[in-house]
Structure formats: C-alpha cells, structure tokens
PDB file of C-alpha atoms in Angstrom:
ATOM      1  CA  GLU A  17       0.144   0.286  -0.056  1.00 88.00           C
ATOM      2  CA  ALA A  18       1.484   3.147  -1.100  1.00 85.00           C
ATOM      3  CA  GLN A  19       1.685   5.196   2.342  1.00 92.00           C
ATOM      4  CA  VAL A  20       3.456   8.291   4.528  1.00 96.00           C
ATOM      5  CA  THR A  21       4.426   7.036   7.842  1.00 96.00           C
ATOM      6  CA  GLN A  22       4.747   9.285  10.837  1.00 97.00           C
ATOM      7  CA  ASN A  23       6.078   8.333  14.315  1.00 97.00           C
ATOM      8  CA  PRO A  24       5.750   9.208  16.838  1.00 97.00           C
ATOM      9  CA  ARG A  25       1.893   9.797  16.324  1.00 96.00           C
ATOM     10  CA  TYR A  26       1.668  11.687  19.725  1.00 97.00           C
ATOM     11  CA  LEU A  27       4.473  13.212  21.795  1.00 97.00           C
ATOM     12  CA  ILE A  28       4.444  15.144  24.770  1.00 97.00           C
ATOM     13  CA  THR A  29       7.981  16.691  25.975  1.00 96.00           C
ATOM     14  CA  VAL A  30       9.341  19.731  27.545  1.00 96.00           C
ATOM     15  CA  THR A  31      11.148  22.750  27.080  1.00 97.00           C
ATOM     16  CA  GLY A  32      14.753  22.235  25.437  1.00 96.00           C
ATOM     17  CA  LYS A  33      14.936  18.257  25.010  1.00 97.00           C
ATOM     18  CA  LYS A  34      16.018  17.196  21.350  1.00 97.00           C
ATOM     19  CA  LEU A  35      13.443  15.210  19.663  1.00 97.00           C
ATOM     20  CA  THR A  36      13.009  13.882  16.288  1.00 98.00           C
ATOM     21  CA  VAL A  37       9.680  12.785  13.997  1.00 98.00           C
ATOM     22  CA  THR A  38      10.516  10.317  11.563  1.00 98.00           C
ATOM     23  CA  CYS A  39       8.554  10.562   8.149  1.00 98.00           C
ATOM     24  CA  SER A  40       9.260   7.690   5.504  1.00 98.00           C
ATOM     25  CA  GLN A  41       7.294   7.248   1.950  1.00 97.00           C
ATOM     26  CA  ASN A  42       7.422   4.230  -0.303  1.00 96.00           C
ATOM     27  CA  MET A  43       6.222   5.420  -3.212  1.00 93.00           C
ATOM     28  CA  ASN A  44       9.852   6.554  -4.334  1.00 93.00           C
ATOM     29  CA  HIS A  45       8.919   9.899  -4.817  1.00 93.00           C
ATOM     30  CA  GLU A  46      11.679  12.946  -4.771  1.00 92.00           C
ATOM     31  CA  TYR A  47       9.568  15.516  -3.460  1.00 92.00           C
ATOM     32  CA  MET A  48       8.750  16.044   0.649  1.00 95.00           C
ATOM     33  CA  SER A  49       7.856  18.310   3.074  1.00 95.00           C
ATOM     34  CA  TRP A  50       6.762  19.120   6.699  1.00 97.00           C
ATOM     35  CA  TYR A  51       3.636  21.145   7.609  1.00 96.00           C
ATOM     36  CA  ARG A  52       2.281  22.439  10.843  1.00 96.00           C
ATOM     37  CA  GLN A  53      -1.009  22.573  10.867  1.00 93.00           C
ATOM     38  CA  ASP A  54      -2.746  25.242  13.794  1.00 92.00           C
ATOM     39  CA  PRO A  55      -6.157  26.366  13.908  1.00 87.00           C
ATOM     40  CA  GLY A  56      -7.188  29.581  12.013  1.00 85.00           C
ATOM     41  CA  LEU A  57      -3.719  29.339  10.179  1.00 89.00           C
ATOM     42  CA  GLY A  58      -4.534  26.458   8.153  1.00 88.00           C
ATOM     43  CA  LEU A  59      -1.569  24.307   7.111  1.00 91.00           C
ATOM     44  CA  ARG A  60       2.152  25.982   7.048  1.00 94.00           C
ATOM     45  CA  GLN A  61       5.077  24.540   5.555  1.00 94.00           C
ATOM     46  CA  ILE A  62       8.527  24.595   7.299  1.00 97.00           C
ATOM     47  CA  TYR A  63      10.681  22.547   5.120  1.00 96.00           C
ATOM     48  CA  TYR A  64      10.799  21.045   1.225  1.00 94.00           C
ATOM     49  CA  SER A  65      13.059  19.303  -0.482  1.00 94.00           C
ATOM     50  CA  MET A  66      13.267  18.443  -4.044  1.00 90.00           C
ATOM     51  CA  ASN A  67      15.441  15.428  -4.044  1.00 91.00           C
ATOM     52  CA  VAL A  68      18.119  13.792  -1.636  1.00 92.00           C
ATOM     53  CA  GLU A  69      20.645  16.145  -0.479  1.00 89.00           C
ATOM     54  CA  VAL A  70      18.809  18.900  -1.369  1.00 91.00           C
ATOM     55  CA  THR A  71      16.428  20.502   1.120  1.00 95.00           C
ATOM     56  CA  ASP A  72      15.165  24.341   1.834  1.00 93.00           C
ATOM     57  CA  LYS A  73      13.411  26.731   4.198  1.00 95.00           C
ATOM     58  CA  GLY A  74       9.493  27.346   4.091  1.00 93.00           C
ATOM     59  CA  ASP A  75       7.418  29.531   5.528  1.00 92.00           C
ATOM     60  CA  VAL A  76       8.261  28.881   9.444  1.00 96.00           C
ATOM     61  CA  PRO A  77      11.846  27.065   9.195  1.00 97.00           C
ATOM     62  CA  GLU A  78      12.602  29.024  12.945  1.00 97.00           C
ATOM     63  CA  GLY A  79      13.282  25.984  15.369  1.00 97.00           C
ATOM     64  CA  TYR A  80      13.514  23.370  12.933  1.00 98.00           C
ATOM     65  CA  LYS A  81      15.829  21.122  11.257  1.00 97.00           C
ATOM     66  CA  VAL A  82      15.609  18.726   8.177  1.00 97.00           C
ATOM     67  CA  SER A  83      17.571  16.389   6.621  1.00 94.00           C
ATOM     68  CA  ARG A  84      17.491  14.300   3.191  1.00 96.00           C
ATOM     69  CA  LYS A  85      20.218  11.150   3.197  1.00 96.00           C
ATOM     70  CA  GLU A  86      17.981   8.948   1.942  1.00 95.00           C
ATOM     71  CA  LYS A  87      14.876   9.298  -0.613  1.00 96.00           C
ATOM     72  CA  ARG A  88      12.372   7.925   1.327  1.00 97.00           C
ATOM     73  CA  ASN A  89      12.923   9.254   4.752  1.00 97.00           C
ATOM     74  CA  PHE A  90      12.859  13.046   5.689  1.00 98.00           C
ATOM     75  CA  PRO A  91      13.025  12.934   9.722  1.00 98.00           C
ATOM     76  CA  LEU A  92      11.786  16.478  11.238  1.00 98.00           C
ATOM     77  CA  ILE A  93      14.248  17.753  14.219  1.00 98.00           C
ATOM     78  CA  LEU A  94      13.898  20.181  16.613  1.00 97.00           C
ATOM     79  CA  GLU A  95      17.248  20.960  19.003  1.00 95.00           C
ATOM     80  CA  SER A  96      15.320  22.641  21.390  1.00 97.00           C
ATOM     81  CA  PRO A  97      11.718  22.702  21.282  1.00 97.00           C
ATOM     82  CA  SER A  98       9.530  25.865  22.528  1.00 97.00           C
ATOM     83  CA  PRO A  99       5.629  25.994  23.827  1.00 97.00           C
ATOM     84  CA  ASN A 100       5.330  27.776  20.183  1.00 96.00           C
ATOM     85  CA  GLN A 101       6.171  24.478  18.467  1.00 98.00           C
ATOM     86  CA  THR A 102       3.153  22.675  20.080  1.00 98.00           C
ATOM     87  CA  SER A 103       1.139  21.683  16.925  1.00 97.00           C
ATOM     88  CA  LEU A 104      -0.062  19.202  14.875  1.00 95.00           C
ATOM     89  CA  TYR A 105       3.011  18.116  12.052  1.00 97.00           C
ATOM     90  CA  PHE A 106       2.210  16.322   8.958  1.00 96.00           C
ATOM     91  CA  CYS A 107       5.027  14.808   6.544  1.00 97.00           C
ATOM     92  CA  ALA A 108       4.235  14.717   3.046  1.00 95.00           C
ATOM     93  CA  SER A 109       5.232  13.529  -0.386  1.00 95.00           C
ATOM     94  CA  ARG A 110       4.444  13.996  -4.199  1.00 90.00           C
ATOM     95  CA  PRO A 111       5.670  12.874  -7.421  1.00 85.00           C
ATOM     96  CA  PRO A 112       8.404  15.397  -9.272  1.00 80.00           C
ATOM     97  CA  GLY A 113       7.195  17.925 -11.711  1.00 77.00           C
ATOM     98  CA  LEU A 114       5.305  21.394 -11.379  1.00 71.00           C
ATOM     99  CA  VAL A 115       1.884  19.313 -13.068  1.00 74.00           C
ATOM    100  CA  ASN A 116       2.094  17.185  -9.461  1.00 77.00           C
ATOM    101  CA  VAL A 117       2.479  20.151  -7.087  1.00 77.00           C
ATOM    102  CA  GLY A 118      -1.319  19.689  -5.803  1.00 80.00           C
ATOM    103  CA  GLU A 119      -0.578  15.470  -5.694  1.00 84.00           C
ATOM    104  CA  GLN A 120       0.508  15.343  -2.713  1.00 90.00           C
ATOM    105  CA  PHE A 121       0.118  12.332  -0.289  1.00 92.00           C
ATOM    106  CA  PHE A 122       0.067  13.108   3.723  1.00 94.00           C
ATOM    107  CA  GLY A 123       1.296  11.490   6.591  1.00 95.00           C
ATOM    108  CA  PRO A 124      -0.933  10.906   9.614  1.00 93.00           C
ATOM    109  CA  GLY A 125       0.007  13.811  11.544  1.00 95.00           C
ATOM    110  CA  THR A 126       2.124  13.790  14.987  1.00 97.00           C
ATOM    111  CA  ARG A 127       0.645  15.494  17.674  1.00 96.00           C
ATOM    112  CA  LEU A 128       3.363  17.380  20.024  1.00 98.00           C
ATOM    113  CA  THR A 129       3.290  19.193  22.718  1.00 98.00           C
ATOM    114  CA  VAL A 130       5.866  21.195  24.478  1.00 97.00           C
ATOM    115  CA  LEU A 131       5.202  22.054  27.889  1.00 96.00           C
TER     116      LEU A 131
ATOM    117  CA  GLY B  23       1.861  36.248  -3.200  1.00 81.00           C
ATOM    118  CA  ASN B  24      -0.344  33.563  -3.522  1.00 87.00           C
ATOM    119  CA  SER B  25      -2.874  33.326  -0.407  1.00 90.00           C
ATOM    120  CA  VAL B  26      -6.237  31.478  -0.186  1.00 94.00           C
ATOM    121  CA  THR B  27      -9.478  32.708   1.860  1.00 94.00           C
ATOM    122  CA  GLN B  28     -11.640  30.415   2.804  1.00 93.00           C
ATOM    123  CA  MET B  29     -15.382  30.702   4.866  1.00 84.00           C
ATOM    124  CA  GLU B  30     -14.529  30.505   8.417  1.00 80.00           C
ATOM    125  CA  GLY B  31     -16.283  27.480  10.227  1.00 84.00           C
ATOM    126  CA  PRO B  32     -17.817  25.765  12.031  1.00 93.00           C
ATOM    127  CA  VAL B  33     -20.605  24.546   9.596  1.00 96.00           C
ATOM    128  CA  THR B  34     -22.983  22.281  10.919  1.00 97.00           C
ATOM    129  CA  LEU B  35     -25.804  20.516   8.707  1.00 96.00           C
ATOM    130  CA  SER B  36     -27.922  17.967   8.714  1.00 97.00           C
ATOM    131  CA  GLU B  37     -27.556  14.988   6.603  1.00 97.00           C
ATOM    132  CA  GLU B  38     -28.990  15.220   2.920  1.00 96.00           C
ATOM    133  CA  ALA B  39     -28.751  19.058   3.570  1.00 97.00           C
ATOM    134  CA  PHE B  40     -26.569  21.225   0.769  1.00 97.00           C
ATOM    135  CA  LEU B  41     -23.225  22.205   1.359  1.00 97.00           C
ATOM    136  CA  THR B  42     -21.195  25.175   0.126  1.00 97.00           C
ATOM    137  CA  ILE B  43     -17.952  26.149   1.636  1.00 97.00           C
ATOM    138  CA  ASN B  44     -16.280  29.093   0.308  1.00 97.00           C
ATOM    139  CA  CYS B  45     -12.759  29.712  -1.552  1.00 97.00           C
ATOM    140  CA  THR B  46     -11.253  32.768  -2.959  1.00 97.00           C
ATOM    141  CA  TYR B  47      -7.631  33.172  -3.923  1.00 95.00           C
ATOM    142  CA  THR B  48      -5.297  35.693  -5.006  1.00 93.00           C
ATOM    143  CA  ALA B  49      -2.482  34.497  -7.384  1.00 90.00           C
ATOM    144  CA  THR B  50      -0.589  35.911 -10.504  1.00 83.00           C
ATOM    145  CA  GLY B  51      -0.824  34.264 -13.514  1.00 82.00           C
ATOM    146  CA  TYR B  52      -2.731  30.800 -13.937  1.00 85.00           C
ATOM    147  CA  PRO B  53      -2.288  28.588 -10.520  1.00 90.00           C
ATOM    148  CA  SER B  54      -4.137  25.528 -10.072  1.00 91.00           C
ATOM    149  CA  LEU B  55      -6.537  25.017  -7.459  1.00 94.00           C
ATOM    150  CA  PHE B  56      -7.139  22.201  -5.036  1.00 95.00           C
ATOM    151  CA  TRP B  57      -9.701  20.932  -2.156  1.00 97.00           C
ATOM    152  CA  TYR B  58      -8.133  18.708   0.207  1.00 96.00           C
ATOM    153  CA  VAL B  59     -10.046  16.424   2.931  1.00 97.00           C
ATOM    154  CA  GLN B  60      -8.979  15.611   6.160  1.00 94.00           C
ATOM    155  CA  TYR B  61     -11.142  13.514   8.498  1.00 94.00           C
ATOM    156  CA  PRO B  62     -10.931  12.965  12.133  1.00 91.00           C
ATOM    157  CA  GLY B  63      -7.181  11.243  12.851  1.00 87.00           C
ATOM    158  CA  GLU B  64      -6.178  11.636   9.936  1.00 88.00           C
ATOM    159  CA  GLY B  65      -3.782  13.247   6.939  1.00 90.00           C
ATOM    160  CA  LEU B  66      -5.049  15.173   4.637  1.00 92.00           C
ATOM    161  CA  GLN B  67      -6.436  14.010   1.435  1.00 93.00           C
ATOM    162  CA  LEU B  68      -6.679  15.462  -2.479  1.00 94.00           C
ATOM    163  CA  LEU B  69     -10.083  15.494  -2.723  1.00 97.00           C
ATOM    164  CA  LEU B  70     -10.826  17.127  -6.276  1.00 96.00           C
ATOM    165  CA  LYS B  71      -8.722  19.901  -8.570  1.00 94.00           C
ATOM    166  CA  ALA B  72      -9.143  21.942 -11.232  1.00 94.00           C
ATOM    167  CA  THR B  73      -6.195  23.287 -13.268  1.00 91.00           C
ATOM    168  CA  LYS B  74      -7.431  26.232 -15.586  1.00 90.00           C
ATOM    169  CA  ALA B  75     -10.014  28.278 -15.824  1.00 92.00           C
ATOM    170  CA  ASP B  76     -13.893  26.976 -16.198  1.00 95.00           C
ATOM    171  CA  ASP B  77     -12.483  23.802 -15.658  1.00 95.00           C
ATOM    172  CA  LYS B  78     -14.665  21.858 -12.931  1.00 97.00           C
ATOM    173  CA  GLY B  79     -13.520  19.241 -10.689  1.00 96.00           C
ATOM    174  CA  SER B  80     -15.583  16.715  -9.240  1.00 97.00           C
ATOM    175  CA  ASN B  81     -15.317  13.465  -6.528  1.00 97.00           C
ATOM    176  CA  LYS B  82     -17.664  11.842  -4.004  1.00 95.00           C
ATOM    177  CA  GLY B  83     -20.365  13.896  -4.981  1.00 97.00           C
ATOM    178  CA  PHE B  84     -18.213  16.836  -4.560  1.00 98.00           C
ATOM    179  CA  GLU B  85     -17.982  20.112  -7.208  1.00 98.00           C
ATOM    180  CA  ALA B  86     -16.147  22.827  -7.448  1.00 98.00           C
ATOM    181  CA  THR B  87     -15.305  25.205 -10.490  1.00 98.00           C
ATOM    182  CA  TYR B  88     -12.666  27.675 -11.432  1.00 97.00           C
ATOM    183  CA  ARG B  89     -13.810  30.644 -11.757  1.00 96.00           C
ATOM    184  CA  LYS B  90     -11.041  33.222 -13.192  1.00 93.00           C
ATOM    185  CA  GLU B  91     -13.160  36.159 -13.049  1.00 94.00           C
ATOM    186  CA  THR B  92     -14.473  36.118  -9.332  1.00 95.00           C
ATOM    187  CA  THR B  93     -10.963  34.184  -8.076  1.00 95.00           C
ATOM    188  CA  SER B  94     -13.111  32.027  -6.705  1.00 97.00           C
ATOM    189  CA  PHE B  95     -13.125  27.708  -6.261  1.00 97.00           C
ATOM    190  CA  HIS B  96     -16.323  27.287  -4.226  1.00 98.00           C
ATOM    191  CA  LEU B  97     -17.127  23.551  -3.288  1.00 98.00           C
ATOM    192  CA  GLU B  98     -20.371  21.923  -2.795  1.00 98.00           C
ATOM    193  CA  LYS B  99     -22.380  19.139  -2.599  1.00 98.00           C
ATOM    194  CA  GLY B 100     -25.981  18.387  -2.965  1.00 95.00           C
ATOM    195  CA  SER B 101     -26.810  15.689  -0.253  1.00 95.00           C
ATOM    196  CA  VAL B 102     -24.427  15.684   2.848  1.00 97.00           C
ATOM    197  CA  GLN B 103     -23.766  12.340   4.656  1.00 97.00           C
ATOM    198  CA  VAL B 104     -22.753  11.835   8.390  1.00 97.00           C
ATOM    199  CA  SER B 105     -19.087  10.622   6.515  1.00 96.00           C
ATOM    200  CA  ASP B 106     -19.079  13.678   4.836  1.00 97.00           C
ATOM    201  CA  SER B 107     -17.563  14.994   8.565  1.00 97.00           C
ATOM    202  CA  ALA B 108     -14.225  16.585   8.164  1.00 97.00           C
ATOM    203  CA  VAL B 109     -11.873  19.893   7.651  1.00 95.00           C
ATOM    204  CA  TYR B 110     -11.775  21.023   4.304  1.00 97.00           C
ATOM    205  CA  PHE B 111      -9.010  22.888   2.705  1.00 95.00           C
ATOM    206  CA  CYS B 112      -8.345  24.757  -0.455  1.00 96.00           C
ATOM    207  CA  ALA B 113      -4.827  25.172  -1.924  1.00 94.00           C
ATOM    208  CA  LEU B 114      -3.544  26.251  -4.731  1.00 92.00           C
ATOM    209  CA  SER B 115      -0.222  26.237  -6.679  1.00 89.00           C
ATOM    210  CA  GLY B 116       1.348  28.802  -8.694  1.00 82.00           C
ATOM    211  CA  SER B 117       1.779  28.629 -12.429  1.00 73.00           C
ATOM    212  CA  ASN B 118       5.374  28.828 -11.879  1.00 71.00           C
ATOM    213  CA  ASP B 119       5.658  27.196  -8.673  1.00 72.00           C
ATOM    214  CA  TYR B 120       6.864  24.127  -6.243  1.00 75.00           C
ATOM    215  CA  LYS B 121       4.913  25.257  -3.629  1.00 81.00           C
ATOM    216  CA  LEU B 122       1.343  24.666  -2.441  1.00 88.00           C
ATOM    217  CA  SER B 123      -0.641  27.279  -0.300  1.00 90.00           C
ATOM    218  CA  PHE B 124      -3.534  26.575   1.862  1.00 92.00           C
ATOM    219  CA  GLY B 125      -6.310  28.127   3.489  1.00 93.00           C
ATOM    220  CA  ALA B 126      -7.286  27.821   6.769  1.00 92.00           C
ATOM    221  CA  GLY B 127      -9.621  25.124   6.487  1.00 93.00           C
ATOM    222  CA  THR B 128     -13.450  24.393   7.667  1.00 95.00           C
ATOM    223  CA  THR B 129     -14.715  22.052  10.102  1.00 95.00           C
ATOM    224  CA  VAL B 130     -17.932  20.744   9.192  1.00 97.00           C
ATOM    225  CA  THR B 131     -20.113  18.267  10.802  1.00 97.00           C
ATOM    226  CA  VAL B 132     -23.020  16.294   9.786  1.00 97.00           C
ATOM    227  CA  ARG B 133     -25.701  15.114  11.503  1.00 97.00           C
ATOM    228  CA  ALA B 134     -28.215  12.562  11.738  1.00 95.00           C
TER     229      ALA B 134
END
C-alpha cells in the first residue's frame, strides 16, 4: 500500500529536550515536505526537499532542522523545542514536476505538545 | 504572494442538506486549485482539483468550478452524509511555483 508514515503519532515533551519526528514514504517520491497545522492558520510549510541532499526553507523554518540522506526518509528535528512549537505536524510527499504540485500524499500526523 | 481565503467555520448541517464552502484566492498568472479533506485523526487527502479556468473538479459527489473572473473555487455537495464530517482545505499552486498554499480550513459536521 502506498503510504507516508510518521512516528511518533503523539509526543509530549519538555522545553529544550531535543526530539526527532520520523517520516518515511514508499512511493519513490523525490519531493517531500513538512507542515504544521494550527487552528485558524491552516497548514504552513516548514521545510521541503526536492531530492536527496537538497533541502530548503518553507514559510516557518525557525526552530526546525531537516535532513534528506535517503529518498524515502525525511526526519524533522527540533533541537530545542519551545511551547510555541506545540502543533500538529504533517509530512507529505509527491511525484516530481510542476504538474504534480497538488498531488501530495500526507502522513497521519504527529501531535506534539511542548510543556 | 499567493494566498487562499476560506469561509470560517465551523459549519453544522443535517444529513441530505446542501453544502457550500466558499474559497477565494489571490495569485498571479494561472494557478491550479485544489480541495483537500481531512477526516478525524487522519492526514489530508486530495479531494478534487482544477488546473485552468472554467474547469470543474469532482469527486465523491463534491464539485468545484475554477472561476477566474471571481477568483473563486467554491466547494459544493448536493446531499451530505454523516461520513462527510471533516475539515476541508482549499489550496493553490502558482503557475511556476512548487509550493502549495493552503487556506485556514473549514470544519464541517453533519448530523444524522
């Protein structure tokens, strides 16, 4: 089954404790991205990756890091989480090309709470 | 830059009622337009799309028409079911843009 998986699905942590949210896709997609979803703001892109070893900032990259060492994986790293990073996070992937920009496959989401 | 404005929710309807969710956009050139749906506890799924003016996207009884003259892409369904309860997001991608811009989302609850 074609899918994007994320782990963990739920995480409660404390300010300053480094964490990683993993994302993996099995569709051989080159493009992957991370979003955060907040009430009234919709989805905002954090980082994206056009291919292995190619990453770039989205609209709200502050406080986040990513890496893309393999095509299938795109982990999101919070080096020093703060309460304003409490949110619902989604990983997404899609086939390459402008024509496929809207054909995104989303993971199930990770609910993060930073105390 | 590109932006999407959706009607605010939440929207509560009875089964078999008519649903409309308004969406307007600001973009240069000829964007592509999308509706995504997020069922409770799940990620977003592409519901329908339209890539040029006057195109009508449709899926699962939902429809939306790309109206360039009014810069709108309103979502409609003639007879909703309880299973249509979800959050609906309007989104666009610019004509030369790899980025997808989302609206704030509209929560729809359908009561039996």
